[in-house]
Tab-separated table of C-alpha atoms in Angstrom:
chain	number	residue	atom	x	y	z
A	1	ALA	CA	-0.173	-0.064	0.031
A	2	SER	CA	1.158	3.717	-0.444
A	3	PHE	CA	2.314	5.589	2.214
A	4	GLY	CA	-0.945	7.851	1.909
A	5	ASP	CA	-3.137	4.848	2.150
A	6	ILE	CA	-1.309	3.637	5.162
A	7	GLN	CA	-1.457	7.129	6.669
A	8	ARG	CA	-5.457	7.363	5.536
A	9	ARG	CA	-6.164	3.907	7.328
A	10	GLU	CA	-4.330	5.021	10.687
A	11	GLN	CA	-6.246	8.201	10.942
A	12	GLN	CA	-9.469	6.307	10.386
A	13	THR	CA	-8.269	3.846	12.917
A	14	MET	CA	-7.769	6.675	15.391
A	15	ARG	CA	-10.990	8.189	14.862
A	16	THR	CA	-12.900	4.886	14.961
A	17	ARG	CA	-11.022	4.407	18.537
A	18	SER	CA	-12.162	7.868	19.556
A	19	ARG	CA	-15.729	7.031	18.635
A	20	PHE	CA	-15.693	3.559	20.461
A	21	ALA	CA	-14.165	5.372	23.599
A	22	MET	CA	-16.977	7.702	23.479
A	23	VAL	CA	-19.529	5.121	23.070
A	24	ASN	CA	-18.309	3.347	25.946
A	25	LYS	CA	-18.083	6.640	28.035
A	26	LYS	CA	-22.080	6.924	27.536
A	27	ARG	CA	-22.465	3.412	28.538
A	28	TYR	CA	-20.668	4.163	31.856
A	29	PHE	CA	-23.146	6.744	32.843
A	30	LEU	CA	-25.973	4.300	31.848
A	31	ILE	CA	-24.969	1.295	33.568
A	32	ALA	CA	-23.134	2.995	36.433
A	33	PRO	CA	-25.928	2.541	38.844
A	34	PHE	CA	-25.993	-1.269	38.441
A	35	TRP	CA	-22.469	-1.372	39.642
A	36	LYS	CA	-23.229	0.722	42.542
A	37	THR	CA	-26.113	-1.517	43.938
A	38	LYS	CA	-23.524	-3.752	45.426
A	39	LEU	CA	-25.517	-6.947	44.155
A	40	PRO	CA	-24.119	-10.163	45.022
A	41	LEU	CA	-21.858	-11.126	42.152
A	42	PRO	CA	-22.500	-14.754	41.116
A	43	ALA	CA	-19.223	-16.993	40.965
A	44	GLY	CA	-19.606	-17.388	36.975
A	45	GLY	CA	-20.565	-14.922	34.308
A	46	TRP	CA	-21.286	-12.223	36.520
A	47	ILE	CA	-21.971	-9.601	33.675
A	48	SER	CA	-24.586	-11.771	32.271
A	49	LYS	CA	-26.089	-12.594	35.718
A	50	ILE	CA	-26.331	-8.902	36.538
A	51	PHE	CA	-28.240	-7.842	33.477
A	52	ALA	CA	-30.622	-10.927	33.701
A	53	ASN	CA	-31.308	-10.062	36.958
A	54	LEU	CA	-32.149	-6.530	36.338
A	55	LYS	CA	-34.266	-7.833	33.296
A	56	SER	CA	-32.512	-6.047	30.775
A	57	PHE	CA	-32.643	-6.820	27.149
A	58	PHE	CA	-28.921	-6.677	26.455
A	59	THR	CA	-28.459	-10.330	26.789
A	60	LYS	CA	-30.083	-13.372	25.010
A	61	GLU	CA	-29.624	-16.995	25.815
A	62	ASP	CA	-29.875	-19.736	23.426
A	63	LYS	CA	-31.873	-22.345	25.248
A	64	VAL	CA	-30.166	-25.428	23.327
A	65	SER	CA	-26.659	-24.510	24.283
A	66	GLY	CA	-27.067	-22.463	27.250
A	67	TYR	CA	-24.637	-19.931	25.779
A	68	VAL	CA	-25.207	-16.116	26.966
A	69	GLU	CA	-24.562	-13.746	24.392
A	70	ILE	CA	-23.637	-10.218	25.715
A	71	ASP	CA	-23.760	-7.172	23.966
A	72	PRO	CA	-20.305	-6.234	23.124
A	73	GLU	CA	-21.113	-2.450	23.291
A	74	TYR	CA	-21.751	-3.152	26.977
A	75	VAL	CA	-18.382	-4.454	28.190
A	76	VAL	CA	-15.821	-1.792	28.958
A	77	LEU	CA	-12.261	-2.599	27.694
A	78	ASN	CA	-9.729	-2.958	30.618
A	79	GLY	CA	-7.084	-5.475	30.012
A	80	ALA	CA	-4.531	-6.989	27.971
A	81	VAL	CA	-4.793	-6.967	23.999
A	82	TYR	CA	-3.715	-10.551	22.206
A	83	PRO	CA	-3.764	-10.854	18.499
A	84	GLU	CA	-3.620	-14.680	18.490
A	85	PHE	CA	-6.457	-15.473	21.287
A	86	PRO	CA	-8.003	-18.816	20.424
A	87	LEU	CA	-11.506	-17.564	19.447
A	88	GLY	CA	-12.082	-19.995	16.500
A	89	SER	CA	-10.935	-19.942	13.195
A	90	TYR	CA	-9.412	-16.490	11.614
A	91	ARG	CA	-11.823	-15.186	8.880
A	92	GLY	CA	-9.634	-14.920	5.998
A	93	ASP	CA	-7.211	-11.917	5.975
A	94	GLN	CA	-9.100	-9.892	8.596
A	95	GLY	CA	-7.541	-11.229	11.649
A	96	LYS	CA	-8.718	-10.872	15.241
A	97	LEU	CA	-7.781	-8.720	18.416
A	98	VAL	CA	-9.054	-10.021	21.729
A	99	ILE	CA	-9.308	-8.079	24.900
A	100	VAL	CA	-8.871	-10.108	28.053
A	101	GLY	CA	-10.259	-8.298	30.920
A	102	HIS	CA	-8.608	-7.910	34.416
A	103	GLY	CA	-11.494	-8.184	37.102
A	104	VAL	CA	-14.014	-9.766	34.788
A	105	SER	CA	-14.380	-13.259	33.568
A	106	VAL	CA	-15.075	-12.278	30.045
A	107	VAL	CA	-13.134	-11.805	26.715
A	108	GLN	CA	-13.957	-9.487	23.982
A	109	GLU	CA	-13.146	-9.657	20.318
A	110	VAL	CA	-12.750	-6.244	18.451
A	111	ASP	CA	-11.965	-5.531	14.862
A	112	PRO	CA	-8.153	-5.042	14.510
A	113	MET	CA	-8.589	-2.159	11.866
A	114	THR	CA	-11.692	-0.447	13.116
A	115	LEU	CA	-11.562	-1.493	17.007
A	116	GLU	CA	-15.273	-2.135	16.642
A	117	ALA	CA	-16.759	-4.511	19.457
A	118	LYS	CA	-17.803	-7.712	17.806
A	119	LYS	CA	-18.080	-10.669	20.222
A	120	VAL	CA	-17.955	-11.129	24.030
A	121	TYR	CA	-17.322	-14.599	25.302
A	122	ASP	CA	-18.259	-15.432	29.091
A	123	ILE	CA	-15.467	-18.020	29.747
A	124	PRO	CA	-17.212	-19.722	32.314
A	125	SER	CA	-20.011	-20.704	30.137
A	126	LEU	CA	-17.286	-21.882	27.503
A	127	VAL	CA	-15.302	-24.309	30.056
A	128	PRO	CA	-17.156	-26.901	32.171
A	129	ASN	CA	-16.513	-26.553	35.933
A	130	THR	CA	-15.076	-23.295	35.734
A	131	LYS	CA	-16.189	-20.086	37.840
A	132	GLY	CA	-14.715	-16.992	38.719
A	133	ASN	CA	-15.606	-13.224	39.199
A	134	VAL	CA	-11.741	-12.109	38.852
A	135	MET	CA	-9.373	-12.978	35.743
A	136	SER	CA	-5.832	-12.417	35.603
A	137	SER	CA	-4.967	-10.134	32.659
A	138	THR	CA	-2.106	-12.315	31.840
A	139	CYS	CA	-2.602	-14.982	29.513
A	140	VAL	CA	0.324	-17.531	28.747
A	141	PHE	CA	0.523	-19.013	25.539
A	142	ASP	CA	1.934	-22.598	25.768
A	143	LYS	CA	2.531	-24.750	22.599
A	144	TYR	CA	-0.421	-23.109	20.784
A	145	GLN	CA	-2.617	-23.206	24.027
A	146	ILE	CA	-3.610	-20.305	26.482
A	147	ILE	CA	-3.574	-20.931	30.165
A	148	MET	CA	-5.688	-18.634	32.161
A	149	ASP	CA	-6.106	-18.233	36.007
A	150	PHE	CA	-9.564	-17.492	37.545
A	151	SER	CA	-10.132	-16.734	41.031
A	152	ASP	CA	-13.509	-16.913	42.977
A	153	VAL	CA	-13.326	-14.604	45.917
A	154	LYS	CA	-15.564	-16.119	48.636
A	155	SER	CA	-14.729	-14.008	51.620
A	156	LYS	CA	-11.858	-11.575	52.675
A	157	GLU	CA	-9.750	-14.413	53.887
A	158	LEU	CA	-10.388	-16.989	51.439
A	159	CYS	CA	-10.194	-17.594	47.595
A	160	LYS	CA	-10.472	-20.201	45.113
A	161	TYR	CA	-7.989	-20.191	42.230
A	162	ARG	CA	-8.613	-22.255	38.956
A	163	ILE	CA	-6.122	-22.746	36.184
A	164	ILE	CA	-7.974	-23.664	32.655
A	165	LYS	CA	-6.423	-24.450	29.481
A	166	MET	CA	-7.955	-23.154	26.248
A	167	THR	CA	-7.295	-24.497	22.680
A	168	ARG	CA	-8.020	-22.872	19.347
A	169	GLU	CA	-11.170	-24.799	18.853
A	170	ILE	CA	-12.952	-22.632	21.241
A	171	SER	CA	-16.581	-21.325	19.895
A	172	GLU	CA	-19.970	-20.571	21.079
A	173	SER	CA	-21.390	-24.117	20.197
A	174	ARG	CA	-18.733	-26.177	22.251
A	175	TYR	CA	-16.485	-26.167	24.981
A	176	GLY	CA	-12.940	-25.024	24.045
A	177	GLY	CA	-10.993	-25.767	27.393
A	178	LYS	CA	-10.817	-27.498	30.468
A	179	LEU	CA	-9.997	-27.010	34.097
A	180	VAL	CA	-6.278	-27.980	35.025
A	181	ALA	CA	-6.188	-27.251	38.712
A	182	SER	CA	-7.605	-25.553	41.414
A	183	PHE	CA	-6.491	-24.356	44.784
A	184	LEU	CA	-7.670	-22.494	48.016
A	185	ALA	CA	-5.648	-19.631	49.103
A	186	ARG	CA	-5.886	-15.966	50.209
A	187	PRO	CA	-7.235	-13.451	48.058
A	188	SER	CA	-4.884	-11.334	45.880
A	189	PHE	CA	-6.036	-8.582	43.495
A	190	LEU	CA	-2.690	-8.126	41.859
A	191	TYR	CA	-1.522	-11.422	40.868
A	192	THR	CA	0.001	-12.961	37.886
A	193	PHE	CA	1.480	-16.309	36.889
A	194	SER	CA	4.277	-18.212	34.718
A	195	VAL	CA	4.637	-21.636	32.836
A	196	THR	CA	7.620	-23.748	32.571
A	197	SER	CA	7.741	-27.164	30.779
A	198	ASN	CA	6.033	-28.794	33.827
A	199	TYR	CA	4.833	-26.289	36.144
A	200	ILE	CA	2.496	-23.140	36.543
A	201	ILE	CA	3.944	-20.819	39.180
A	202	ILE	CA	1.529	-18.339	40.676
A	203	PRO	CA	3.117	-15.683	43.258
A	204	LEU	CA	0.143	-14.121	45.357
A	205	ILE	CA	1.092	-10.668	46.566
A	206	PRO	CA	-0.561	-9.688	49.808
A	207	TYR	CA	-2.982	-7.284	48.314
A	208	VAL	CA	-6.698	-7.315	49.607
A	209	TYR	CA	-9.722	-5.341	49.324
A	210	LYS	CA	-10.125	-2.866	52.071
A	211	ASN	CA	-13.894	-3.006	52.626
A	212	ALA	CA	-15.504	-6.038	50.644
A	213	PRO	CA	-14.478	-9.423	49.605
A	214	PHE	CA	-14.959	-8.378	45.954
A	215	GLU	CA	-15.402	-5.101	44.383
A	216	SER	CA	-15.799	-4.935	40.785
A	217	ASN	CA	-13.279	-2.603	38.917
A	218	TYR	CA	-16.264	-0.712	37.214
A	219	SER	CA	-17.568	0.242	40.641
A	220	MET	CA	-14.486	2.065	41.468
A	221	GLY	CA	-15.488	5.354	40.100
A	222	ASN	CA	-12.699	7.959	40.578
A	223	LYS	CA	-10.666	5.772	43.385
A	224	THR	CA	-7.204	4.731	42.826
A	225	LEU	CA	-5.774	1.267	43.510
A	226	SER	CA	-4.090	2.450	46.879
A	227	GLU	CA	-7.868	3.551	48.042
A	228	ILE	CA	-9.638	0.376	47.332
A	229	LEU	CA	-6.658	-2.063	47.898
A	230	GLU	CA	-4.587	-2.824	51.262
A	231	TYR	CA	-0.862	-3.775	50.790
A	232	GLN	CA	-0.244	-5.930	53.901
A	233	GLY	CA	3.325	-5.694	54.276
A	234	ASP	CA	3.151	-8.028	57.187
A	235	GLN	CA	2.171	-10.933	55.030
A	236	ASP	CA	4.371	-13.163	53.167
A	237	LEU	CA	4.829	-13.473	49.324
A	238	LEU	CA	3.336	-16.837	48.625
A	239	PHE	CA	4.594	-19.060	45.505
A	240	TYR	CA	2.117	-21.860	44.640
A	241	VAL	CA	3.416	-24.202	42.203
A	242	ILE	CA	0.830	-26.308	40.185
A	243	ASP	CA	1.942	-29.671	38.117
A	244	LYS	CA	0.910	-28.999	34.499
A	245	ASN	CA	0.614	-32.480	33.564
A	246	GLU	CA	-2.827	-33.259	33.870
A	247	GLY	CA	-3.677	-37.025	34.610
A	248	LYS	CA	-0.168	-37.594	36.181
A	249	SER	CA	0.948	-37.800	39.803
A	250	GLN	CA	3.076	-35.014	41.037
A	251	TYR	CA	5.631	-37.859	41.616
A	252	ASP	CA	5.539	-39.415	38.116
A	253	SER	CA	6.331	-36.127	36.516
A	254	LEU	CA	9.247	-35.277	38.692
A	255	ASP	CA	12.815	-36.269	38.336
A	256	PRO	CA	16.294	-34.867	39.978
A	257	ILE	CA	16.586	-32.609	36.894
A	258	ASN	CA	13.062	-31.081	37.152
A	259	ASN	CA	12.954	-30.992	40.680
A	260	SER	CA	13.438	-27.289	41.413
A	261	LEU	CA	12.603	-23.971	39.913
A	262	VAL	CA	14.233	-20.570	39.577
A	263	VAL	CA	12.045	-17.708	39.491
A	264	ASP	CA	13.474	-14.225	38.696
A	265	CYS	CA	11.028	-11.162	39.813
A	266	ASN	CA	11.192	-7.487	39.606
A	267	THR	CA	10.360	-6.181	43.042
A	268	TYR	CA	9.993	-3.251	45.321
A	269	GLU	CA	10.513	-3.038	49.032
A	270	ASP	CA	6.736	-1.720	49.457
A	271	ASP	CA	3.720	-0.372	47.396
A	272	SER	CA	4.648	3.543	47.357
A	273	ILE	CA	5.189	3.243	43.473
A	274	LEU	CA	1.462	3.616	43.066
A	275	ASP	CA	1.524	6.683	44.771
A	276	TYR	CA	4.229	8.081	42.556
A	277	LEU	CA	2.306	6.964	39.351
A	278	LYS	CA	-1.160	8.852	39.997
A	279	ILE	CA	-2.597	10.566	37.450
A	280	LYS	CA	-1.871	14.196	39.138
A	281	ASN	CA	1.867	13.073	39.572
A	282	LEU	CA	1.942	12.124	35.863
A	283	ARG	CA	0.757	15.596	34.912
A	284	ASP	CA	3.040	17.552	37.152
A	285	PRO	CA	6.011	15.346	37.459
A	286	ALA	CA	7.562	18.073	39.915
A	287	THR	CA	5.195	16.589	42.359
A	288	MET	CA	6.129	13.063	41.947
A	289	GLY	CA	9.236	12.986	44.020
A	290	ALA	CA	12.180	10.804	43.048
A	291	LEU	CA	10.718	7.615	41.508
A	292	PRO	CA	11.249	4.318	43.649
A	293	PHE	CA	13.008	1.793	41.591
A	294	SER	CA	13.174	-2.030	41.461
A	295	ALA	CA	15.746	-4.716	41.887
A	296	THR	CA	15.707	-8.041	40.248
A	297	ARG	CA	15.447	-10.842	42.763
A	298	ARG	CA	15.988	-14.541	42.305
A	299	PHE	CA	14.023	-17.057	44.045
A	300	ILE	CA	14.881	-20.725	44.260
A	301	LEU	CA	12.180	-23.446	44.631
A	302	SER	CA	14.089	-26.542	45.700
A	303	ASP	CA	12.841	-30.195	46.376
A	304	ILE	CA	9.472	-29.601	45.076
A	305	SER	CA	8.532	-33.332	45.369
A	306	ILE	CA	9.459	-33.344	49.080
A	307	GLU	CA	7.785	-30.085	49.672
A	308	CYS	CA	4.709	-31.618	47.953
A	309	ALA	CA	4.365	-34.346	50.484
A	310	LYS	CA	4.611	-31.986	53.441
A	311	TYR	CA	2.060	-29.770	51.921
A	312	LEU	CA	-0.396	-32.599	51.420
A	313	SER	CA	0.077	-34.362	54.699
A	314	CYS	CA	-0.449	-31.051	56.387
A	315	GLY	CA	-3.780	-30.328	54.517
A	316	GLY	CA	-2.391	-27.133	52.864
A	317	LEU	CA	-1.810	-25.201	56.327
A	318	LEU	CA	0.532	-22.175	55.847
A	319	SER	CA	2.789	-23.704	58.327
A	320	SER	CA	4.002	-26.561	55.903
A	321	PHE	CA	5.220	-24.054	53.446
A	322	PRO	CA	8.989	-23.697	53.429
A	323	THR	CA	10.885	-20.423	53.628
A	324	MET	CA	12.555	-19.255	50.430
A	325	HIS	CA	15.563	-17.109	50.344
A	326	PHE	CA	16.452	-14.933	47.564
A	327	GLN	CA	19.555	-13.240	45.996
A	328	PHE	CA	19.835	-10.030	44.029
A	329	ILE	CA	21.156	-10.704	40.702
A	330	SER	CA	20.843	-6.928	39.420
A	331	SER	CA	20.689	-3.556	41.118
A	332	ASP	CA	19.609	-1.716	37.872
A	333	PRO	CA	16.058	-0.540	37.937
A	334	MET	CA	13.683	-2.313	35.543
A	335	GLU	CA	9.950	-2.300	34.837
A	336	LEU	CA	7.980	-4.673	32.640
A	337	GLY	CA	10.704	-7.006	31.599
A	338	CYS	CA	10.212	-9.298	28.680
A	339	ILE	CA	12.656	-12.171	27.354
A	340	ASN	CA	12.931	-13.857	23.788
A	341	PRO	CA	9.890	-15.555	23.634
A	342	PHE	CA	11.505	-18.867	22.333
A	343	LYS	CA	13.047	-18.848	26.023
A	344	GLN	CA	9.766	-18.848	27.846
A	345	GLY	CA	9.717	-21.303	30.591
A	346	LEU	CA	13.207	-22.166	29.853
A	347	LYS	CA	16.686	-21.128	31.111
A	348	HIS	CA	17.397	-17.920	29.587
A	349	ARG	CA	20.237	-15.135	29.908
A	350	TYR	CA	18.916	-11.957	28.685
A	351	VAL	CA	15.884	-9.691	30.024
A	352	TYR	CA	14.885	-6.278	28.571
A	353	GLY	CA	12.889	-3.674	29.923
A	354	LEU	CA	12.172	0.106	30.714
A	355	SER	CA	14.800	1.779	33.020
A	356	LEU	CA	16.348	4.908	34.146
A	357	HIS	CA	19.577	6.442	32.929
A	358	LYS	CA	22.087	5.891	35.559
A	359	GLU	CA	22.900	9.813	36.019
A	360	ASP	CA	19.103	10.472	36.373
A	361	ARG	CA	18.279	8.018	39.280
A	362	GLY	CA	17.115	9.780	42.341
A	363	LYS	CA	16.049	12.750	40.400
A	364	VAL	CA	12.555	14.417	40.984
A	365	GLY	CA	9.947	14.172	38.550
A	366	LEU	CA	11.460	11.693	36.166
A	367	ILE	CA	9.996	8.166	35.165
A	368	TRP	CA	11.418	5.510	32.874
A	369	ASN	CA	13.633	7.137	30.096
A	370	ALA	CA	15.581	4.212	28.880
A	371	ILE	CA	15.432	0.728	27.927
A	372	ARG	CA	18.030	-1.745	29.390
A	373	LYS	CA	19.086	-5.108	28.621
A	374	ILE	CA	20.325	-7.142	31.707
A	375	ASP	CA	22.576	-10.087	31.425
A	376	LEU	CA	21.801	-12.387	34.382
A	377	GLU	CA	24.968	-14.122	33.976
A	378	GLY	CA	27.063	-11.163	33.770
A	379	GLU	CA	27.805	-7.847	35.718
A	380	ASP	CA	25.443	-5.060	36.133
A	381	GLU	CA	28.002	-2.243	34.880
A	382	LYS	CA	28.259	-4.232	31.435
A	383	SER	CA	24.793	-4.252	30.733
A	384	PRO	CA	23.720	-1.805	27.650
A	385	ILE	CA	21.359	0.947	27.979
A	386	PHE	CA	19.552	2.858	25.466
A	387	ILE	CA	18.255	6.311	25.531
A	388	ALA	CA	17.746	8.645	22.523
A	389	LYS	CA	20.167	11.309	22.584
A	390	GLU	CA	17.650	14.187	21.948
A	391	PHE	CA	15.880	13.000	24.848
A	392	GLU	CA	18.908	12.381	27.461
A	393	HIS	CA	18.313	13.959	30.885
A	394	SER	CA	14.967	15.298	29.658
A	395	PRO	CA	11.842	15.303	31.698
A	396	PHE	CA	9.746	15.150	28.747
A	397	THR	CA	10.090	11.376	27.472
A	398	ALA	CA	8.692	8.050	28.536
A	399	SER	CA	8.586	4.879	26.759
A	400	LYS	CA	4.826	4.084	26.809
A	401	THR	CA	4.608	0.469	26.193
A	402	GLU	CA	6.609	-2.451	27.705
A	403	VAL	CA	9.266	-3.568	25.759
A	404	MET	CA	8.685	-6.505	23.408
A	405	PHE	CA	11.318	-8.819	21.819
A	406	GLN	CA	10.765	-9.915	18.172
A	407	PRO	CA	13.151	-12.954	17.755
A	408	GLN	CA	15.088	-13.306	14.468
A	409	GLY	CA	12.955	-16.130	13.798
A	410	VAL	CA	13.340	-19.993	12.940
A	411	THR	CA	15.693	-21.716	10.858
A	412	SER	CA	14.755	-23.654	7.697
A	413	THR	CA	14.042	-26.681	9.820
A	414	GLY	CA	11.887	-25.039	11.944
A	415	VAL	CA	14.138	-24.979	15.046
A	416	PRO	CA	14.632	-21.485	16.771
A	417	HIS	CA	17.906	-19.669	16.444
A	418	GLU	CA	20.574	-20.643	19.037
A	419	ILE	CA	21.589	-16.679	19.532
A	420	GLU	CA	19.211	-15.970	22.267
A	421	ASP	CA	19.927	-11.967	21.961
A	422	GLU	CA	19.364	-12.123	18.081
A	423	GLY	CA	16.439	-10.222	17.377
A	424	VAL	CA	14.691	-6.725	17.583
A	425	ILE	CA	13.171	-4.855	20.685
A	426	VAL	CA	10.074	-2.888	19.760
A	427	SER	CA	8.744	0.013	21.972
A	428	ILE	CA	7.159	3.212	21.626
A	429	VAL	CA	8.130	6.607	22.876
A	430	TYR	CA	6.438	9.641	23.925
A	431	ASN	CA	7.944	13.105	23.890
A	432	SER	CA	5.527	15.275	25.861
A	433	HIS	CA	7.299	18.366	25.103
A	434	ILE	CA	6.574	18.290	21.360
A	435	LYS	CA	3.661	16.170	21.496
A	436	SER	CA	4.582	13.247	19.501
A	437	SER	CA	5.271	9.615	19.502
A	438	PHE	CA	7.350	7.048	17.384
A	439	VAL	CA	7.809	3.497	17.340
A	440	LEU	CA	11.229	2.422	18.186
A	441	LEU	CA	13.306	-0.746	16.848
A	442	LEU	CA	16.282	-1.370	18.416
A	443	ASP	CA	19.077	-4.328	17.726
A	444	ALA	CA	18.657	-6.808	20.834
A	445	ARG	CA	22.202	-7.321	20.940
A	446	ASN	CA	23.476	-4.088	21.665
A	447	LEU	CA	20.373	-1.719	22.084
A	448	THR	CA	21.553	0.518	18.930
A	449	GLU	CA	18.751	2.187	16.989
A	450	ILE	CA	17.415	0.533	14.086
A	451	THR	CA	15.156	2.720	12.875
A	452	ARG	CA	12.143	4.825	14.100
A	453	TYR	CA	8.680	5.444	12.768
A	454	TYR	CA	6.818	8.600	13.696
A	455	LEU	CA	3.337	8.086	14.370
A	456	PRO	CA	0.581	10.440	13.274
A	457	CYS	CA	-1.129	10.320	16.714
A	458	ILE	CA	0.034	10.836	20.511
A	459	VAL	CA	0.389	7.669	22.544
A	460	PRO	CA	0.827	8.517	25.864
A	461	LEU	CA	2.203	6.655	28.969
A	462	SER	CA	0.290	3.391	29.732
A	463	PHE	CA	0.665	0.378	32.030
A	464	SER	CA	-2.033	-1.775	30.120
A	465	ARG	CA	-0.518	-4.819	27.928
A	466	GLY	CA	-0.427	-3.990	24.496
A	467	SER	CA	0.457	-5.948	21.177
A	468	PHE	CA	2.241	-5.031	17.867
A	469	VAL	CA	0.557	-6.745	14.844
A	470	SER	CA	1.171	-6.844	11.129
A	471	HIS	CA	-1.843	-6.234	8.811
A	472	PRO	CA	-3.701	-7.974	7.790
A	473	TYR	CA	-2.491	-11.059	9.585
A	474	PRO	CA	-2.398	-11.063	13.499
A	475	SER	CA	1.066	-12.323	13.971
A	476	ILE	CA	3.486	-10.139	16.313
A	477	VAL	CA	5.730	-8.108	14.579
């Protein structure tokens, strides 16, 4: 397509996106009283159940399959964007984008070009024996399957987590997934998980709701996370390890080689980072103070089979949990880290993420203005860092998206390239001083700039997960 055609498409996309946002804004006012009624939220399909309880005409149910169709215009987008979520077969060259909402048990399909809402799926109605009113917005692709986590908050002290696996065969007419495992634990609103070849690891951060067992994020109003959530610093960080091999005993799937796990995390000493990143501080960085920065810690989960036996014999009591120790593997601040996707769940050496230039650390009003590469087997001082020269030591710039690693690809035999850091780093940089944004491409080996592409619109700072897709096919570029 010609440059003019591409530019015209982009402008059309932005106009449609603006209209879409306005439509949803009107819906906020229309349905806001629903959320404020504090209705008891059923475990499964709470959006459809609330509408049904209010005798709304926004849903309709197929009496044969029991599938509940929800008007997509009435589901607010708030979550991660995935271009290859398994919602049936792709229709020709149109592709799909799917929004996985955080705090709701639904996913929404939108048109990748116009961003028009097209379909909403109530996940519990598609996966048997699955309920939940909070869903992690992090989905893990695992050999063309997606593993997702649901939680059913029963009280302020107890929550049931469910791990489900979904295939690309999901549709309205039949189940497209199955329950892998479930366990009871304390509620945690801010949680994620990771997957290895044998395990699913869920770290539960001690974040709980202040006033209710569960409060929909659509009833928050103008409240911030720190106003509705409470960080219990006296509680421990808990790691739950789930055997991913369904139908196999925990012991049958273990051997001395895979009997331990190494988990690397970007961690903060407390939750003060939430206060620094409030909207009022982002609008006026001078009020923010010096941004606290994280450190990369390594946790080692050893003797899993032995600890599993202890856990089961004690009925899952917290007193049976082993105490893990950690070590600092990097003191360089990093946020929203990523690795080569071919190394997901495997031993890896390099991590990329947002950071601060060394000379800017501790300065008032500066947020992440650099991209850093950390060698987990090397020295911090030798880790390369990138910051555009025209933005160096400037308070006016920030990377909008988490950085994403696009690997070199596979060989002619279908095997990934052996060089782990052979590929391209993609991010979006926003310059608030001249009000412009550009897509930035870096060489993953040394973080030298390959090229940049200025966008016809502003893409401000955001912490919602996004994806880069090529047109017309929904493959990550």
